[in-house]
Coordinates of C-alpha atoms (C1' of nucleotides) in Angstrom, one line a residue:
Chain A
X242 CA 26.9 5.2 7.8
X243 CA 27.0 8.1 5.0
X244 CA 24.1 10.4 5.9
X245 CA 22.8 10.6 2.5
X246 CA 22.1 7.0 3.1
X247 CA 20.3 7.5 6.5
X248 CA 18.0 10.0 5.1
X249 CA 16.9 7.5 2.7
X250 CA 16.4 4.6 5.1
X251 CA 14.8 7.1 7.4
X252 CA 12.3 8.2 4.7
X253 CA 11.9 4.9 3.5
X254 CA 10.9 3.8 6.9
X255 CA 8.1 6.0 7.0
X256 CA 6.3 5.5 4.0
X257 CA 6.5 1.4 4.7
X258 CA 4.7 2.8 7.6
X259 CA 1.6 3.0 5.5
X260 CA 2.7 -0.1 3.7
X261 CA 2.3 -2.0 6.7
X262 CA -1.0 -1.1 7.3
X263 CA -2.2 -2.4 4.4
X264 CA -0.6 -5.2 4.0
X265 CA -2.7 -7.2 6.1
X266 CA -6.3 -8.7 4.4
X267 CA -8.1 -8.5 7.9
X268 CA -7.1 -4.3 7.9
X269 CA -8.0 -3.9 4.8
X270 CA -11.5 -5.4 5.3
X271 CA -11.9 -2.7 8.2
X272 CA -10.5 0.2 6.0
X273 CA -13.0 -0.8 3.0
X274 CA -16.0 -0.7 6.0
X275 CA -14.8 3.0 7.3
X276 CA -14.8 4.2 3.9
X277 CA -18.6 3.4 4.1
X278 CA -18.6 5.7 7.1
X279 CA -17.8 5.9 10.8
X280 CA -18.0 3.4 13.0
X281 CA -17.5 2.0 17.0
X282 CA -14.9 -1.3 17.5
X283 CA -18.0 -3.4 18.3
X284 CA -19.7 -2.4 15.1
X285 CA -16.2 -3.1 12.9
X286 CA -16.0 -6.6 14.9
X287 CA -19.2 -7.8 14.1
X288 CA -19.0 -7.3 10.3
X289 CA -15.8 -8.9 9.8
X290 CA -15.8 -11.9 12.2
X291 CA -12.5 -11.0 14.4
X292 CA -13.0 -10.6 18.0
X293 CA -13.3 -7.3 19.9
X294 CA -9.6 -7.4 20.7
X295 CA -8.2 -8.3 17.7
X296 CA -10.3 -5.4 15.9
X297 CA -8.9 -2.8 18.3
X298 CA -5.6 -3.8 18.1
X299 CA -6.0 -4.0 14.0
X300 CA -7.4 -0.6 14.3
X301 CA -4.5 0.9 16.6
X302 CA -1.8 0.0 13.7
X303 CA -4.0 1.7 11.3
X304 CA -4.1 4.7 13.6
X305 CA -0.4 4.5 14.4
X306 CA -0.1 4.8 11.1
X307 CA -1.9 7.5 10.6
X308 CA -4.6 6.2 8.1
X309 CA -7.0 6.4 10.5
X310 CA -8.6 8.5 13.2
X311 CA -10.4 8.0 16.6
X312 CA -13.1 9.6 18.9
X313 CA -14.2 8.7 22.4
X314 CA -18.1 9.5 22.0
X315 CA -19.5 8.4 25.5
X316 CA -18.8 5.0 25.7
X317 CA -18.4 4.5 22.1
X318 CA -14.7 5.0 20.5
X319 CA -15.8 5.9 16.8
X320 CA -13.4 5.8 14.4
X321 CA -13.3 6.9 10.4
X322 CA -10.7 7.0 7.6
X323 CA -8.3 9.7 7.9
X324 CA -8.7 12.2 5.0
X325 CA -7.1 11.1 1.5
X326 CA -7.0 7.5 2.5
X327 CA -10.2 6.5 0.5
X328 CA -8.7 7.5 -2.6
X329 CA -5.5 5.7 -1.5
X330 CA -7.3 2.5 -0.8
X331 CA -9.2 3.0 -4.2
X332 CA -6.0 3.8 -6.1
X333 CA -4.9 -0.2 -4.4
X334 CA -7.7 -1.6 -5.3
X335 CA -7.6 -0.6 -8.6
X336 CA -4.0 -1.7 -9.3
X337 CA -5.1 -4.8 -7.4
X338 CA -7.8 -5.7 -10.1
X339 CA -5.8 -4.8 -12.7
X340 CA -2.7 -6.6 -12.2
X341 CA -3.9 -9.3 -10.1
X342 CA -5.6 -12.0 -12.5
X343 CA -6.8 -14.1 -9.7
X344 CA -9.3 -10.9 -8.5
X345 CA -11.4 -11.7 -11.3
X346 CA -11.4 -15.3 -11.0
X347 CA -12.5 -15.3 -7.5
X348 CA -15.4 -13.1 -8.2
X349 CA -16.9 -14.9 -11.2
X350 CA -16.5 -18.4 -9.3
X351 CA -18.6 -16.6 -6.7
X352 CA -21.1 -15.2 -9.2
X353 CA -21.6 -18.6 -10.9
X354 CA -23.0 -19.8 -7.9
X355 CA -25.4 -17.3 -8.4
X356 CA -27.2 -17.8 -11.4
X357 CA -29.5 -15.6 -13.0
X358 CA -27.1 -12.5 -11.5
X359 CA -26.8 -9.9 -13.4
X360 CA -23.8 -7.1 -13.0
X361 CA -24.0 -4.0 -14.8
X362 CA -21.2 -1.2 -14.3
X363 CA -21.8 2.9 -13.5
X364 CA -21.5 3.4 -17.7
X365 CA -24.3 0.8 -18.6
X366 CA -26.4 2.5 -15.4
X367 CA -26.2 6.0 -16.6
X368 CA -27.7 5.1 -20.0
X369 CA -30.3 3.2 -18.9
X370 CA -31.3 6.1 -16.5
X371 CA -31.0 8.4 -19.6
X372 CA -33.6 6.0 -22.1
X373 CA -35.5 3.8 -19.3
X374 CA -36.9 4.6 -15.6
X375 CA -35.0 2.7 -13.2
X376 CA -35.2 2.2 -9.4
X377 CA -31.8 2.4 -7.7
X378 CA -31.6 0.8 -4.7
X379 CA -29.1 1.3 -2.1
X380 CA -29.5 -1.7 0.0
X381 CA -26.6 -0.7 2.9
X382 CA -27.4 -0.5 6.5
X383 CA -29.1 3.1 7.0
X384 CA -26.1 4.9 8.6
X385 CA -24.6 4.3 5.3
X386 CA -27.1 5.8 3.6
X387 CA -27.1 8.6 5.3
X388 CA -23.0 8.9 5.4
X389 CA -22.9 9.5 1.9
X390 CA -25.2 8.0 -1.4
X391 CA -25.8 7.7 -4.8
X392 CA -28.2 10.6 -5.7
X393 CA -31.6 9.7 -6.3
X394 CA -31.2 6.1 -4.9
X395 CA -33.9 4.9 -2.3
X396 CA -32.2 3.4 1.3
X397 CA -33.6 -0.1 1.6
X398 CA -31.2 -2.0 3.5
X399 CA -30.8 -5.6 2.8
X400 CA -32.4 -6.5 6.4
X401 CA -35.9 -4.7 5.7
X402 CA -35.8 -5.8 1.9
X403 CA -38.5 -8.7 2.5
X404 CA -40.7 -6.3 4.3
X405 CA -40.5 -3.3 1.5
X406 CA -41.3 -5.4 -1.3
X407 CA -44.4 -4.7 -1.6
X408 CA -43.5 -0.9 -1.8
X409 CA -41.8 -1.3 -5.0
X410 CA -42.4 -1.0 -8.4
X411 CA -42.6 -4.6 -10.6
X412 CA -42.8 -3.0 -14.0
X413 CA -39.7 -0.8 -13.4
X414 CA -36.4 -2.2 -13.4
X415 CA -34.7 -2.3 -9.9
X416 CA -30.8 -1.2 -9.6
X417 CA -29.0 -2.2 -6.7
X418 CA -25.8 -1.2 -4.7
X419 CA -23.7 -1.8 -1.5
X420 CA -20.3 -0.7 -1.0
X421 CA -18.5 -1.8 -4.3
X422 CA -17.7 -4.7 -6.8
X423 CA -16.6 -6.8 -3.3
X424 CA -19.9 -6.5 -1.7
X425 CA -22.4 -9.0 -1.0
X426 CA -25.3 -7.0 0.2
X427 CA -26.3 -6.3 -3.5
X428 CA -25.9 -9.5 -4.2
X429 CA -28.3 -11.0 -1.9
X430 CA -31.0 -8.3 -3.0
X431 CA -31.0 -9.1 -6.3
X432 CA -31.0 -12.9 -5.8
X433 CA -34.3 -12.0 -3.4
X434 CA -35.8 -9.9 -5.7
X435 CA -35.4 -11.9 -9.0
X436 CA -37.2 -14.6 -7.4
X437 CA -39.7 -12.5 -6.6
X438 CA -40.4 -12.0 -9.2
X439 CA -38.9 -8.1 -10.0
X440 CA -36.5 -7.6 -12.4
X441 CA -33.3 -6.4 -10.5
X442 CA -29.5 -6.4 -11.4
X443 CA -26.6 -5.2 -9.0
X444 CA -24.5 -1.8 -9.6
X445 CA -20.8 -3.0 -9.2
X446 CA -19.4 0.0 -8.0
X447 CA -20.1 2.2 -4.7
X448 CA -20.5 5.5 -3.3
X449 CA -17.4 5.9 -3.2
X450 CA -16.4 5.0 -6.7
X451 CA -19.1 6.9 -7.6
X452 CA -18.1 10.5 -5.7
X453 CA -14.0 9.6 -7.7
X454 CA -16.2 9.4 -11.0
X455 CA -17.0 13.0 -10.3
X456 CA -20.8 11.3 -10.2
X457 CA -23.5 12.9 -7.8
X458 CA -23.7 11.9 -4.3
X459 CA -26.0 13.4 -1.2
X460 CA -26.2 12.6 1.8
X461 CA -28.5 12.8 4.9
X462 CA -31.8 11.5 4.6
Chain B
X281 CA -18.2 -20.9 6.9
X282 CA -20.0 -19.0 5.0
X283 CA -19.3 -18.8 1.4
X284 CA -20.1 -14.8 1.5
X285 CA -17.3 -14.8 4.5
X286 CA -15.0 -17.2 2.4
X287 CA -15.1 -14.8 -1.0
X288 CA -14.8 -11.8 0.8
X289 CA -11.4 -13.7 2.8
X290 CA -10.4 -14.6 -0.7
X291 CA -10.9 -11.2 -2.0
X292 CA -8.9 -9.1 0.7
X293 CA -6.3 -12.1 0.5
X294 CA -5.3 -10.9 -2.9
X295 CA -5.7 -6.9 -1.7
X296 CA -3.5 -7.8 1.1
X297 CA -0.2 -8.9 -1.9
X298 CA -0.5 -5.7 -2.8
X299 CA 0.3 -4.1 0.2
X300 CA 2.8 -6.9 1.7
X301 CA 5.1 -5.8 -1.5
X302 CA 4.8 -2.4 -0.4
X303 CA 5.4 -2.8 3.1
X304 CA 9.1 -3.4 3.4
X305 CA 11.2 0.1 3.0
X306 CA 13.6 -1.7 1.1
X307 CA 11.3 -2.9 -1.7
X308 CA 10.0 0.7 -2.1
X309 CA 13.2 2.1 -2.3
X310 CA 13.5 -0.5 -5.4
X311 CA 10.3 0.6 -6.8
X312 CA 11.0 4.5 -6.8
X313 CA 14.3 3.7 -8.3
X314 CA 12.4 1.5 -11.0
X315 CA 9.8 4.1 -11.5
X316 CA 12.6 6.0 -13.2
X317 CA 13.4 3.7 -15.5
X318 CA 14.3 -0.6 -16.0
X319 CA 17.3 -1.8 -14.3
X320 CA 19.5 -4.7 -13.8
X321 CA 19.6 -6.7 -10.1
X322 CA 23.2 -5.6 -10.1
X323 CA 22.5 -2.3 -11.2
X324 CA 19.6 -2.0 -7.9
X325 CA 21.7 -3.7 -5.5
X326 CA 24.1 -0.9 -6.2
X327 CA 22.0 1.7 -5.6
X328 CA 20.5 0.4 -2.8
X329 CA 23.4 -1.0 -0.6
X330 CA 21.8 -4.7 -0.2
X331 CA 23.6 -8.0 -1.2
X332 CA 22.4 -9.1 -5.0
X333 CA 21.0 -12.1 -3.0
X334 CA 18.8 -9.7 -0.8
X335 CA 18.1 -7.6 -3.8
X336 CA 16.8 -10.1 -6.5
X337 CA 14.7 -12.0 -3.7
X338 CA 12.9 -8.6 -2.6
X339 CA 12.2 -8.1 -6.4
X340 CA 10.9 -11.4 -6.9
X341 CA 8.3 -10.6 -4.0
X342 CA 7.5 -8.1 -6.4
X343 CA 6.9 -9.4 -9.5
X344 CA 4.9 -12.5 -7.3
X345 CA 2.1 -9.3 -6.5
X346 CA 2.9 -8.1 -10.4
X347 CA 4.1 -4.6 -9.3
X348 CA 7.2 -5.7 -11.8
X349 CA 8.1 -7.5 -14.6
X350 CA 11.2 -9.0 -15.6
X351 CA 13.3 -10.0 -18.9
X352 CA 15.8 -11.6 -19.6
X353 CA 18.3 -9.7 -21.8
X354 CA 21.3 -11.9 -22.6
X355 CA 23.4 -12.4 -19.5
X356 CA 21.4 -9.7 -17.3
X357 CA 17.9 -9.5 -16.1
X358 CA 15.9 -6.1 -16.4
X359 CA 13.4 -5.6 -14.4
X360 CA 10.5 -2.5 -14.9
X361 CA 7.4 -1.4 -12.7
X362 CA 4.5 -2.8 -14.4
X363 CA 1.4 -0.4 -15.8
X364 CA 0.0 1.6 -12.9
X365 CA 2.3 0.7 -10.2
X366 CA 3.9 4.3 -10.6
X367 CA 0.8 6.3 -10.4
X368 CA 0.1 4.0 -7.0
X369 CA 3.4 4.6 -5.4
X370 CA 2.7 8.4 -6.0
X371 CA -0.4 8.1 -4.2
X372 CA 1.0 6.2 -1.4
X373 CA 4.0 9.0 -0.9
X374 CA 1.3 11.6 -1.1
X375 CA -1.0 10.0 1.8
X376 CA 2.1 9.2 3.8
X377 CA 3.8 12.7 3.2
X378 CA 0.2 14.4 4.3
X379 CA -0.3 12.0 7.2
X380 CA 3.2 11.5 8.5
X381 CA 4.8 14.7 10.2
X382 CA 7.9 12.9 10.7
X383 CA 8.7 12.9 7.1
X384 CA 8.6 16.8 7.0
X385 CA 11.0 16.5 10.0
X386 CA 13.2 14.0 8.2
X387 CA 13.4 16.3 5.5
X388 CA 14.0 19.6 7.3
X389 CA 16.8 18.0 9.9
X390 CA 18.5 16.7 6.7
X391 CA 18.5 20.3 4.7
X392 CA 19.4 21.4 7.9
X393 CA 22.6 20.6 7.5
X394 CA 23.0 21.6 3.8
X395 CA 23.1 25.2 4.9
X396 CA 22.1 27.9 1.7
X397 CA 20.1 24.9 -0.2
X398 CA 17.2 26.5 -1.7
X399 CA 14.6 24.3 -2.2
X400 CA 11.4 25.2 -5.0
X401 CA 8.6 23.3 -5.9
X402 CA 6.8 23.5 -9.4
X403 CA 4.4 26.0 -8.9
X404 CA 7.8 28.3 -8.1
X405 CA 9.6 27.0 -11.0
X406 CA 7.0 27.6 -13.8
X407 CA 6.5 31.1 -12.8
X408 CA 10.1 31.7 -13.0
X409 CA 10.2 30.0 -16.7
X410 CA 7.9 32.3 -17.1
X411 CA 9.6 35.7 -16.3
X412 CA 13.3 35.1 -16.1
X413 CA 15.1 32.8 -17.8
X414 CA 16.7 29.6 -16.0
X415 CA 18.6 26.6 -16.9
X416 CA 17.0 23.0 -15.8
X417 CA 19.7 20.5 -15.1
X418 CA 18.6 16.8 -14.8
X419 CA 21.3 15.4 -12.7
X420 CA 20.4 12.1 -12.5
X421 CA 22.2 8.8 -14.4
X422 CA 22.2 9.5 -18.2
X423 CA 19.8 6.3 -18.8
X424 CA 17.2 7.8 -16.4
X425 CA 17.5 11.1 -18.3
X426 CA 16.9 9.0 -21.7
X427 CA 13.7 7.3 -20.2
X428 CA 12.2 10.4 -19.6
X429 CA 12.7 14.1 -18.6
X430 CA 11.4 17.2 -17.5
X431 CA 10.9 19.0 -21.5
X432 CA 13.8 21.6 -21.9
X433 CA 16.0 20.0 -19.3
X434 CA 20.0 19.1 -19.9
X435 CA 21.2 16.0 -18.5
X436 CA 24.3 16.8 -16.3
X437 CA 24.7 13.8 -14.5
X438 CA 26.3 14.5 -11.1
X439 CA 29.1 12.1 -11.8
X440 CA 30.3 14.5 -14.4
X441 CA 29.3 17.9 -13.0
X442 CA 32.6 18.6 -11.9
X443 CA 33.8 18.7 -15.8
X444 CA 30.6 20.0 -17.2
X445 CA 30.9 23.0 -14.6
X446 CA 32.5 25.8 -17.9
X447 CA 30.0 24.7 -19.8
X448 CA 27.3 25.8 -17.7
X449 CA 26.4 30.3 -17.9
X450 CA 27.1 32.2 -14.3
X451 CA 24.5 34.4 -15.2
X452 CA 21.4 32.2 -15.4
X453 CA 19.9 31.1 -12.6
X454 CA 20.5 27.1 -12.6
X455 CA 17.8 24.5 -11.2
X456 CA 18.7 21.4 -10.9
X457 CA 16.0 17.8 -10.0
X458 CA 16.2 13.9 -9.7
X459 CA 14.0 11.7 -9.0
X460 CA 12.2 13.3 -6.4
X461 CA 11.7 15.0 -3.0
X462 CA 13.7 12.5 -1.3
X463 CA 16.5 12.2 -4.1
X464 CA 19.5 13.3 -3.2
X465 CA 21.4 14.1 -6.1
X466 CA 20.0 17.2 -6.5
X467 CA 20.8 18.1 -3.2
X468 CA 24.8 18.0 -4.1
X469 CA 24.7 19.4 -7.2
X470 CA 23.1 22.5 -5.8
X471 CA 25.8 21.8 -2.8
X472 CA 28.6 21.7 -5.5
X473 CA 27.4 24.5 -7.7
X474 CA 26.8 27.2 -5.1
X475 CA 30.1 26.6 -3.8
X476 CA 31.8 27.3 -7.3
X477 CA 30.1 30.7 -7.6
X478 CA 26.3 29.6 -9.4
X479 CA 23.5 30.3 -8.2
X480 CA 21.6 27.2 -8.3
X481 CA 18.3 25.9 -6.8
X482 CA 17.1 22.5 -6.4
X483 CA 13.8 21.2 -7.5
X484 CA 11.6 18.8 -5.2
X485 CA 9.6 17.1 -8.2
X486 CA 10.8 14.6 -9.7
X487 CA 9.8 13.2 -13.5
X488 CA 6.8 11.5 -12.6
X489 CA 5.6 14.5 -10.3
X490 CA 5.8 16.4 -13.5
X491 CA 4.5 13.8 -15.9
X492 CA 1.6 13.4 -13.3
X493 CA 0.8 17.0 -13.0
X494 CA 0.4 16.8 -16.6
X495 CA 3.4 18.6 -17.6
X496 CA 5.6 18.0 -20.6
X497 CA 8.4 15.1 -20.5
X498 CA 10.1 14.0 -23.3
X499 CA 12.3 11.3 -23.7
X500 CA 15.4 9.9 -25.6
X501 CA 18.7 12.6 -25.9
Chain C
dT69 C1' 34.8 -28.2 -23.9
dT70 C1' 36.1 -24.7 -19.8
dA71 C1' 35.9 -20.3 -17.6
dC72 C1' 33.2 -16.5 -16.4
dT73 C1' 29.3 -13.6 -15.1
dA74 C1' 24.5 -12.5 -13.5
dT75 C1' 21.0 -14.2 -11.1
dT76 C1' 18.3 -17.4 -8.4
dC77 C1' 17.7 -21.1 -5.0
dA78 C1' 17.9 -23.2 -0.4
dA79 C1' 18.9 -23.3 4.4
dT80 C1' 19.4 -20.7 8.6
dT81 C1' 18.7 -17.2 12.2
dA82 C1' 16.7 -13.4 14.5
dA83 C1' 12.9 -10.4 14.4
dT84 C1' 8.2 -9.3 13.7
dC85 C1' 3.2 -10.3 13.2
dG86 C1' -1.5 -12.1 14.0
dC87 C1' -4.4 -13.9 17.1
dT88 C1' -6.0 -15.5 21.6
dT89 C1' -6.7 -15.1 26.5
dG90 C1' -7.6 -12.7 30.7
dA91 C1' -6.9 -8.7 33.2
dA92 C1' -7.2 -3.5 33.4
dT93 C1' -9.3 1.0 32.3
dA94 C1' -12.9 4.4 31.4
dA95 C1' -17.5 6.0 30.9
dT96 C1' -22.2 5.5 32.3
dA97 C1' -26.4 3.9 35.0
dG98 C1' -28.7 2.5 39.1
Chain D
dC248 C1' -21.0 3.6 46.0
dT249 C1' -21.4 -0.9 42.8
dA250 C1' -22.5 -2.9 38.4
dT251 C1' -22.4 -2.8 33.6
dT252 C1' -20.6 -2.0 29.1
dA253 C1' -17.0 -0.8 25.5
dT254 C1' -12.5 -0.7 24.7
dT255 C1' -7.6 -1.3 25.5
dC256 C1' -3.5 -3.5 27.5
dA257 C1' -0.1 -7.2 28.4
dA258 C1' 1.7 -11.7 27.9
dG259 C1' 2.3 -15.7 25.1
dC260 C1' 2.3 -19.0 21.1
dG261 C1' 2.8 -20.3 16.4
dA262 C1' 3.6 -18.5 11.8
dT263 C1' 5.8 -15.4 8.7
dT264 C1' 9.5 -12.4 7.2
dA265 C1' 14.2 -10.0 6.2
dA266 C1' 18.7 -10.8 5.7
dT267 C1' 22.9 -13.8 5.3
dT268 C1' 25.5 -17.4 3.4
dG269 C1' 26.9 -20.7 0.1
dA270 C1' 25.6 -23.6 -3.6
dA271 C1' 23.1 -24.1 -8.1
dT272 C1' 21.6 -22.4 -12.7
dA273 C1' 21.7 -20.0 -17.1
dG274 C1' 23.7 -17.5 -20.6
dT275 C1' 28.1 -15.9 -23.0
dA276 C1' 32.8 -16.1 -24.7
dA277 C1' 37.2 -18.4 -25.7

DNA sequence: TTACTATTCAATTAATCGCTTGAATAATAG
DNA sequence: CTATTATTCAAGCGATTAATTGAATAGTAA
């Protein structure tokens, strides 16, 4: 074969390399999870329902293919997103949602189910922090919180929610967030929290779109 | 199951299209071709070395995760990247170039054997707008020049090199691009002009490398 | 109408992929 | 040392995919 031809196969093969990795849902779910933050095979099985095998061997193509990276930490192999590969999976999603018309249908047959839900975006957030006082809440499980969050939001993670209640303010509105439009952990909070009577609505986006917004995230406690 | 568990399968379902049109080398050579401009099946099957059978089914996976479009224009069908499919493929070949080593070795074993190629990248070339003067030669197929092009570039299309080669000045230093770091038309051009006596450099960026950097393109002649 | 061209469809084959299962490995604790 | 825990490996099954081939469709021209 002409060589110029074999370079371009060869280079072609690579960048399918990445391709590959993506193109399966379950990977993706586990990609969308790391960008939260690092985290060990048992953790990653647990939240999306495969078993412990099939998560390490998911996670061994995405390392193979370089989009992520691993560490033995005791007995713990911890693994996070390689760097650039948040932006990549953002710059998917967002090509995802706009081109794909069945994105948007799927998430308002599973917010009709919800009623009384109410979805504001990072625009509609910043202007009600400008003329109102709001509470953001960041309802993710605390090792998220501390990864990486929005600044000034308050870690009350979905699981201790019923206990905190009675910390919380019920003349102030209440802002929550998880890991993006996707998430469900918001979604729960604001169900719980509107029938309790507080008046709470759920932050589409995430830290992460938040940090690509050039927005202001800490991290830490 | 769960409903949460059933939207969030839906959800990474319709990720996952995304990244099965992308994970086949073949589909992405299509894609970087079409990111230079609409083409005919005929006119991609041709560039590509696949059977028009191969070549209109790969772009029908495709358009079915609405990375293109088609239309029909009399006898042929054109086919064109839809709105932000470029900008994604960029961002893919920049996680996969950064991540991958074996693309850099690709790359380097194949100018290996081009010996005195000179290779520059943007940064190199503005600077040397700047202080000397040099002639840009887009040497790609005129209709890909049309579509858009580096501003203050010529289109020599390598076909017709050969007969343009009077026309061009000795004394100038000549740079000639394509469509990218993995184009190879470039790469002979820079072979057939240092032979005849220019001194000639090749570009790595391509159109949308410049357009992206924010850099002025221009189309039409 | 008929002939011709560009593209798509349908059926087939070989290769690859996702998931499961059970065994193997590696680090730690008693 | 043995037992325990977290992870990986290896084999196997069914489903999906890429590429090939030949037939079918749609638009154009005579």
């Amino acid at each position: 074969m002409n060589p110029n031809r074999r370079f371009k196969d060869e280079i072609y093969d690579q960048f399918s390399r990445i391709g590959k990795a993506v193109s399966s849902p379950k990977r993706l779910e586990l990609l969308d999870i790391l960008c939260q933050g690092e985290r060990t095979v048992e953790n990653l099985a647990n939240e999306t329902s495969l078993t412990i095998a099939n998560t390490s061997q998911h996670l061994q193509v995405l390392k193979n293919s370089r989009l992520v990276e691993q560490e033995k930490k005791g007995l713990y192999v911890v693994y996070r997103p390689a760097p650039m590969v948040c932006e990549f999976f953002l710059s998917m999603r967002k090509v995802a949602e706009n081109r794909i018309a069945e994105i948007e249908q799927i998430k308002n047959r599973f917010l009709e189910g919800k009623k009384g839900m109410e979805s504001i975006d990072r625009d509609a957030l910043i202007k009600r922090i400008q003329k109102e006082e709001v509470t953001i809440l960041d309802v993710r499980p605390p090792e998220e919180f501390r990864a990486g969050h929005i600044k000034g939001a308050v870690s009350v993670p979905l699981k201790e929610l019923g206990l905190m209640l009675t910390k919380l303010p019920k003349n102030k509105e209440i802002v929550a967030y998880c890991r993006g439009p996707y998430c469900v952990l918001s979604v729960e909070a604001v169900q719980l929290l509107n029938e309790k009577g507080y008046h709470a609505v759920r932050l589409e986006e995430g830290v992460q779109d938040w940090r690509a917004m050039g927005l202001p995230v800490a991290s830490g406690e």
